[in-house]
XYZ file of C-alpha atoms in Angstrom:
435
model
C 131.039 104.987 160.761
C 134.750 105.638 160.312
C 136.120 109.133 159.813
C 139.494 110.751 160.443
C 138.568 114.228 161.674
C 135.540 116.355 162.513
C 135.890 117.955 159.068
C 136.118 114.582 157.359
C 132.933 113.468 159.135
C 131.163 116.700 158.205
C 132.060 116.298 154.535
C 130.661 112.764 154.622
C 127.379 114.017 156.144
C 128.177 112.297 159.460
C 126.963 113.984 162.651
C 129.531 113.346 165.401
C 128.802 113.402 169.131
C 130.910 116.577 169.333
C 128.713 118.263 166.710
C 125.616 117.245 168.650
C 127.067 118.679 171.870
C 128.020 121.982 170.222
C 124.643 122.348 168.468
C 122.848 121.823 171.783
C 125.012 124.409 173.578
C 124.556 126.958 170.814
C 120.855 126.161 170.288
C 121.348 125.827 166.528
C 120.409 123.208 163.964
C 122.979 120.413 163.956
C 122.758 120.035 160.176
C 123.641 123.714 159.716
C 126.547 123.228 162.097
C 127.749 120.171 160.175
C 127.687 122.071 156.879
C 129.745 124.933 158.328
C 132.299 122.486 159.764
C 132.542 120.909 156.305
C 133.227 124.350 154.808
C 135.838 125.194 157.452
C 133.854 128.153 158.763
C 133.422 126.444 162.127
C 136.105 124.399 163.879
C 135.462 121.923 166.683
C 138.928 121.270 168.187
C 138.631 117.745 169.589
C 141.706 115.535 169.756
C 140.774 111.844 169.733
C 142.928 111.338 172.851
C 141.337 114.114 174.962
C 138.918 111.790 176.720
C 137.188 114.235 179.107
C 136.652 117.002 176.525
C 133.415 118.997 176.642
C 133.490 120.071 172.993
C 133.076 123.680 171.866
C 132.684 125.171 168.424
C 134.527 128.248 167.177
C 133.339 130.196 164.173
C 130.492 131.624 162.141
C 127.220 132.242 163.985
C 128.428 130.823 167.312
C 129.055 132.536 170.636
C 132.424 134.276 170.817
C 134.756 132.014 172.801
C 137.629 132.986 175.092
C 140.995 131.377 175.763
C 143.061 131.536 178.958
C 146.861 131.369 178.722
C 148.851 129.879 181.595
C 151.901 127.695 182.207
C 155.222 127.539 184.024
C 158.363 129.498 183.183
C 161.906 129.355 184.548
C 161.239 132.299 186.873
C 157.807 131.013 187.985
C 157.851 127.219 187.930
C 155.215 126.328 190.542
C 153.150 123.698 188.747
C 150.464 123.546 191.446
C 149.763 127.280 191.136
C 149.239 126.899 187.390
C 146.967 123.894 187.894
C 144.894 125.947 190.339
C 144.542 128.532 187.574
C 143.218 125.780 185.303
C 140.583 124.817 187.887
C 139.491 128.425 188.422
C 139.403 129.154 184.680
C 137.161 126.131 184.163
C 134.895 127.248 187.034
C 134.682 130.647 185.323
C 133.564 128.870 182.129
C 136.561 129.612 179.915
C 136.092 127.570 176.755
C 139.808 127.049 176.092
C 143.085 126.778 177.971
C 146.507 127.230 176.385
C 149.451 125.672 178.179
C 152.340 127.980 177.298
C 154.821 126.290 179.632
C 158.358 126.940 178.416
C 160.646 125.551 181.083
C 162.006 122.063 181.665
C 160.108 118.913 180.785
C 156.666 120.390 180.126
C 155.066 117.059 179.244
C 154.217 116.473 182.904
C 152.400 119.810 183.155
C 150.526 119.175 179.922
C 149.318 115.742 181.037
C 148.199 117.032 184.443
C 146.131 119.736 182.719
C 144.533 117.219 180.367
C 143.574 115.024 183.333
C 141.425 117.805 184.844
C 140.499 119.894 181.808
C 137.183 119.507 179.956
C 137.951 122.729 178.038
C 139.765 122.465 174.716
C 143.515 122.591 175.258
C 145.999 124.400 173.050
C 149.799 124.479 173.043
C 152.722 125.943 171.100
C 154.991 122.953 170.438
C 158.073 125.038 169.624
C 158.086 126.286 173.251
C 158.499 122.688 174.331
C 161.301 121.744 171.956
C 164.247 123.311 173.818
C 163.349 121.683 177.132
C 162.210 118.417 175.552
C 165.597 117.828 173.942
C 167.679 119.845 176.430
C 169.588 121.465 173.576
C 169.974 124.939 172.157
C 167.406 126.153 169.619
C 169.927 126.320 166.772
C 170.785 122.643 167.155
C 167.241 121.276 167.001
C 166.637 119.377 163.776
C 163.595 119.403 161.517
C 162.750 115.845 162.555
C 162.948 116.833 166.202
C 160.485 119.703 165.714
C 157.984 117.309 164.194
C 158.515 114.691 166.903
C 157.453 117.295 169.474
C 154.310 118.069 167.459
C 153.549 114.339 167.314
C 153.972 114.071 171.097
C 151.465 116.869 171.679
C 148.983 115.090 169.428
C 149.559 111.792 171.186
C 149.024 113.433 174.598
C 145.613 114.806 173.569
C 146.176 118.489 172.699
C 143.174 119.836 170.759
C 144.796 122.724 168.889
C 148.392 123.756 168.289
C 149.770 127.129 167.332
C 152.160 126.706 164.410
C 153.797 129.752 162.807
C 153.896 128.218 159.338
C 153.395 131.526 157.508
C 156.799 132.939 158.480
C 158.696 131.762 155.413
C 161.939 133.094 153.936
C 160.032 135.506 151.750
C 158.288 136.954 154.819
C 161.614 137.254 156.646
C 163.156 139.258 153.810
C 160.075 141.491 153.693
C 160.406 142.077 157.429
C 164.035 143.105 157.025
C 163.089 145.611 154.324
C 160.197 147.035 156.325
C 161.585 147.654 159.799
C 159.126 147.904 162.679
C 159.156 149.585 166.056
C 158.632 146.277 167.835
C 159.963 143.756 165.285
C 158.505 140.243 165.933
C 156.692 140.097 169.279
C 155.337 136.576 168.881
C 157.439 134.354 171.135
C 157.030 131.336 168.849
C 157.538 133.504 165.785
C 160.761 135.000 167.151
C 162.114 131.527 167.973
C 161.417 130.308 164.440
C 162.913 133.485 162.971
C 166.062 132.886 165.033
C 166.265 129.215 163.990
C 165.870 130.145 160.322
C 168.526 132.870 160.489
C 170.998 130.826 162.545
C 170.711 127.840 160.209
C 170.079 129.726 156.957
C 167.097 127.459 156.266
C 163.435 127.676 155.413
C 160.806 127.464 158.157
C 160.377 123.685 158.577
C 156.628 124.017 159.220
C 156.209 125.894 155.917
C 158.583 123.723 153.914
C 157.138 120.459 155.239
C 153.556 121.562 155.778
C 152.182 118.270 154.449
C 154.080 116.445 157.177
C 152.362 118.662 159.753
C 148.982 117.924 158.197
C 149.627 114.194 158.393
C 150.174 114.427 162.150
C 147.164 116.673 162.708
C 144.902 114.412 160.658
C 146.054 111.385 162.657
C 144.935 112.848 166.008
C 142.311 115.315 164.739
C 144.393 118.211 166.033
C 143.248 121.630 164.836
C 145.991 123.910 163.500
C 145.883 127.424 164.870
C 147.940 129.145 162.197
C 150.033 131.537 164.251
C 150.622 135.152 163.358
C 154.380 135.480 163.829
C 154.166 138.956 162.285
C 151.272 140.208 164.374
C 151.762 143.863 165.327
C 153.206 144.377 168.797
C 152.473 148.095 168.707
C 149.815 150.211 167.052
C 152.550 151.659 164.825
C 153.194 148.248 163.235
C 149.558 147.321 162.549
C 148.342 146.548 159.024
C 151.862 146.762 157.601
C 153.281 144.708 154.698
C 154.678 142.025 157.027
C 151.354 141.355 158.698
C 149.390 141.270 155.440
C 151.966 139.137 153.581
C 151.802 136.516 156.327
C 147.998 136.589 156.287
C 147.978 135.864 152.532
C 150.250 132.872 153.136
C 148.032 131.636 155.970
C 145.064 131.738 153.590
C 146.924 129.538 151.122
C 147.918 127.091 153.864
C 144.316 126.984 155.082
C 143.108 125.597 151.756
C 145.840 122.949 151.820
C 144.806 121.928 155.341
C 141.140 121.651 154.391
C 142.050 119.385 151.474
C 143.434 116.985 154.108
C 140.355 117.494 156.339
C 142.419 119.288 158.981
C 140.560 122.051 160.790
C 142.106 125.530 160.902
C 141.878 128.613 163.090
C 143.669 131.793 161.997
C 145.469 133.909 164.595
C 145.449 137.690 164.319
C 146.581 140.944 165.926
C 147.983 142.064 168.313
C 148.085 145.811 168.870
C 145.928 147.966 166.604
C 144.253 151.387 166.590
C 140.467 151.360 166.834
C 139.909 152.608 163.307
C 141.858 149.719 161.737
C 140.090 146.824 163.456
C 137.018 146.473 161.225
C 139.088 146.427 158.036
C 141.434 143.821 159.473
C 138.561 141.507 160.338
C 137.270 141.795 156.767
C 140.751 141.102 155.362
C 141.143 137.938 157.421
C 137.772 136.535 156.471
C 138.385 137.323 152.784
C 141.999 136.152 152.556
C 141.467 133.068 154.735
C 138.175 131.961 153.174
C 135.947 132.449 156.217
C 138.079 130.383 158.613
C 137.536 131.112 162.318
C 139.589 134.076 163.526
C 141.402 134.121 166.896
C 142.725 137.482 168.151
C 145.002 138.520 171.005
C 143.130 141.656 171.988
C 143.711 143.631 169.882
C 145.135 146.160 172.338
C 144.014 149.584 171.157
C 146.717 151.668 172.828
C 150.261 150.964 174.015
C 150.413 153.274 177.047
C 148.487 151.332 179.710
C 150.716 148.666 181.276
C 148.872 147.306 184.286
C 145.534 147.892 182.559
C 145.941 145.972 179.325
C 142.963 143.752 180.164
C 140.953 146.936 179.495
C 142.781 147.988 176.305
C 142.344 144.410 175.090
C 138.647 144.159 175.970
C 137.915 147.353 174.033
C 139.628 145.976 170.940
C 138.230 142.484 171.434
C 134.636 143.704 171.534
C 135.098 145.596 168.265
C 137.018 142.745 166.623
C 134.373 140.164 167.524
C 131.583 142.486 166.359
C 133.165 142.534 162.905
C 134.152 138.893 162.549
C 136.574 137.573 165.197
C 135.301 134.320 166.688
C 137.762 133.615 169.491
C 139.401 136.033 171.958
C 142.648 135.299 173.763
C 142.346 136.882 177.173
C 144.811 139.525 178.297
C 145.458 140.192 181.985
C 146.584 143.324 183.886
C 150.023 141.667 184.060
C 150.494 141.649 180.257
C 154.006 142.869 179.304
C 154.997 142.866 182.995
C 155.025 139.419 184.643
C 153.469 135.963 184.761
C 149.855 136.573 185.836
C 148.772 135.400 189.278
C 145.335 134.015 190.102
C 143.754 137.445 190.619
C 145.253 138.747 187.358
C 143.784 135.738 185.583
C 140.316 136.370 187.045
C 140.427 140.006 185.913
C 141.522 138.962 182.433
C 138.770 136.361 182.103
C 136.029 138.763 183.167
C 137.280 141.502 180.820
C 137.389 139.064 177.897
C 133.959 137.642 178.690
C 132.484 141.150 178.762
C 134.023 141.845 175.349
C 132.809 138.538 173.923
C 129.256 138.955 175.170
C 129.019 142.590 174.060
C 130.054 141.495 170.568
C 127.577 138.606 170.568
C 124.780 141.113 171.196
C 126.012 143.296 168.343
C 126.283 140.456 165.839
C 122.937 138.945 166.775
C 124.061 135.639 168.261
C 120.978 133.634 169.184
C 119.916 134.224 172.792
C 122.641 136.755 173.609
C 120.212 139.580 174.459
C 118.027 137.371 176.644
C 120.589 137.432 179.455
C 120.707 141.251 179.411
C 116.926 141.523 179.315
C 116.648 139.272 182.367
C 119.143 141.488 184.228
C 117.259 144.640 183.226
C 113.989 143.197 184.521
C 115.643 142.310 187.841
C 116.943 145.884 188.118
C 113.514 147.335 187.399
C 112.064 145.016 190.045
C 114.837 145.908 192.522
C 115.431 142.165 192.833
C 118.976 142.166 194.166
C 119.353 138.402 194.553
C 118.378 137.775 190.934
C 120.781 140.504 189.814
C 123.644 138.791 191.652
C 122.752 135.387 190.241
C 122.639 136.756 186.683
C 125.906 138.681 186.997
C 128.895 137.572 184.932
C 130.830 137.582 188.216
C 128.334 137.134 191.110
C 130.994 137.591 193.801
C 132.048 141.193 193.180
C 128.591 142.866 193.021
C 127.477 140.993 196.143
C 130.638 142.152 197.932
C 129.968 145.782 196.955
C 126.385 145.558 198.163
C 127.402 144.101 201.514
C 130.181 146.685 201.960
C 127.772 149.645 201.744
C 124.339 148.816 203.119
C 121.522 151.309 202.379
C 118.963 152.442 204.932
C 116.195 151.010 202.740
C 116.694 147.638 201.097
C 114.933 148.691 197.879
C 117.740 151.138 196.988
C 121.518 151.476 197.134
C 123.733 153.994 198.971
C 124.321 156.060 195.837
C 120.721 157.211 195.276
C 118.875 156.107 198.403
C 115.179 156.867 198.168
C 115.823 158.935 195.037
C 116.587 155.703 193.135
C 114.984 155.967 189.702
C 113.970 152.299 189.736
C 112.308 152.731 193.134
C 110.557 155.905 192.009
C 109.161 154.382 188.815
C 108.109 151.163 190.484
C 106.196 152.947 193.242
C 104.532 155.542 191.012
C 103.501 153.022 188.348
C 102.071 150.794 191.090
C 100.070 153.715 192.493
C 102.073 153.843 195.730
C 103.160 156.858 197.798
C 106.720 157.905 196.979
C 107.636 159.315 200.466
C 111.208 160.441 199.697
C 111.504 162.643 202.819
C 109.377 160.606 205.246
C 110.390 157.294 206.790
């Protein structure tokens, strides 16, 4: 059967191979999945030209997914190091990679990633435009912006971040409501600059139908970027952020009319007590579309530890509706992350995602924890390591500090509560003082 996009197929009651793969992974009924894709509440980013894609679903009732950002910059332009990050991220079961390369001819990097990447791949085409044309931002034309988007679709990119909600009205609102950190979105700030320097409307807002035509052609999901996301807790839930969110909701309905899948991007930096309300606002204003958050970081004072501030916010956000977490590394705000930074960021985000899945009752989420708890009660160290989110680190700790008795650890020794309960309940002698 012929269909243009995953959403088009879903509306026609067609079950695609990608839907079958996602339903199997999530252990849910494929017909339920199809209906939610048709409604836009689940997105399956799957560009027709991404031939080695192992499809994932993002949205209502599914496991919370994580994304890993990487890519070359002018100061750090070692392509092989970034490709090694891709390989490690895939080994660590990241569901998505975003190539945020912003230096030189990034097409080569993008194609190399696609060659080795079964995870869904995202990009921000405006990052590519300056290098692609080798001309200053101000001088890039509307047609040239859209040609870059078309190239990303042709190459096989599964989802693209487009800051279409930053229109002239939003810009004027931003000027009237000054923030501590202004616009912290890199793509958003570039569009803001282009609009101001040329005194023109945002081309992706003004010509949104042209964007939809390209996305429909390749079945590229639009990740509607939050140019006005808060970059500090002071700026959270302000008029600029909410105005843009309202616009993104309107654009979402237009995209769905063309059978283009949508993900909504969200904050940012945000105090703990604002997160739940923000998740509700997004789901209400954007009609239940999947929500993708960067963090949110719950305090601004922990450079070097922002994988922790982000994981705290991410767990709460996903509990109350976020479907997709963009990882944050210890290097956030400081430098391009190295391989170790990336590993730390992935683990922190996976902890947040899984903790939220338990809280929101995702099917099977608790089973993993119950298996770990049983292994702990049984003092079965090998099973504990095998079940661990990161098997390497706990095994390393165990080997670095070997207890006298193998059924305990060096913190509690023979006073280990698990050891005590196991022996007493089995009718064995406890012998704490005797060998």
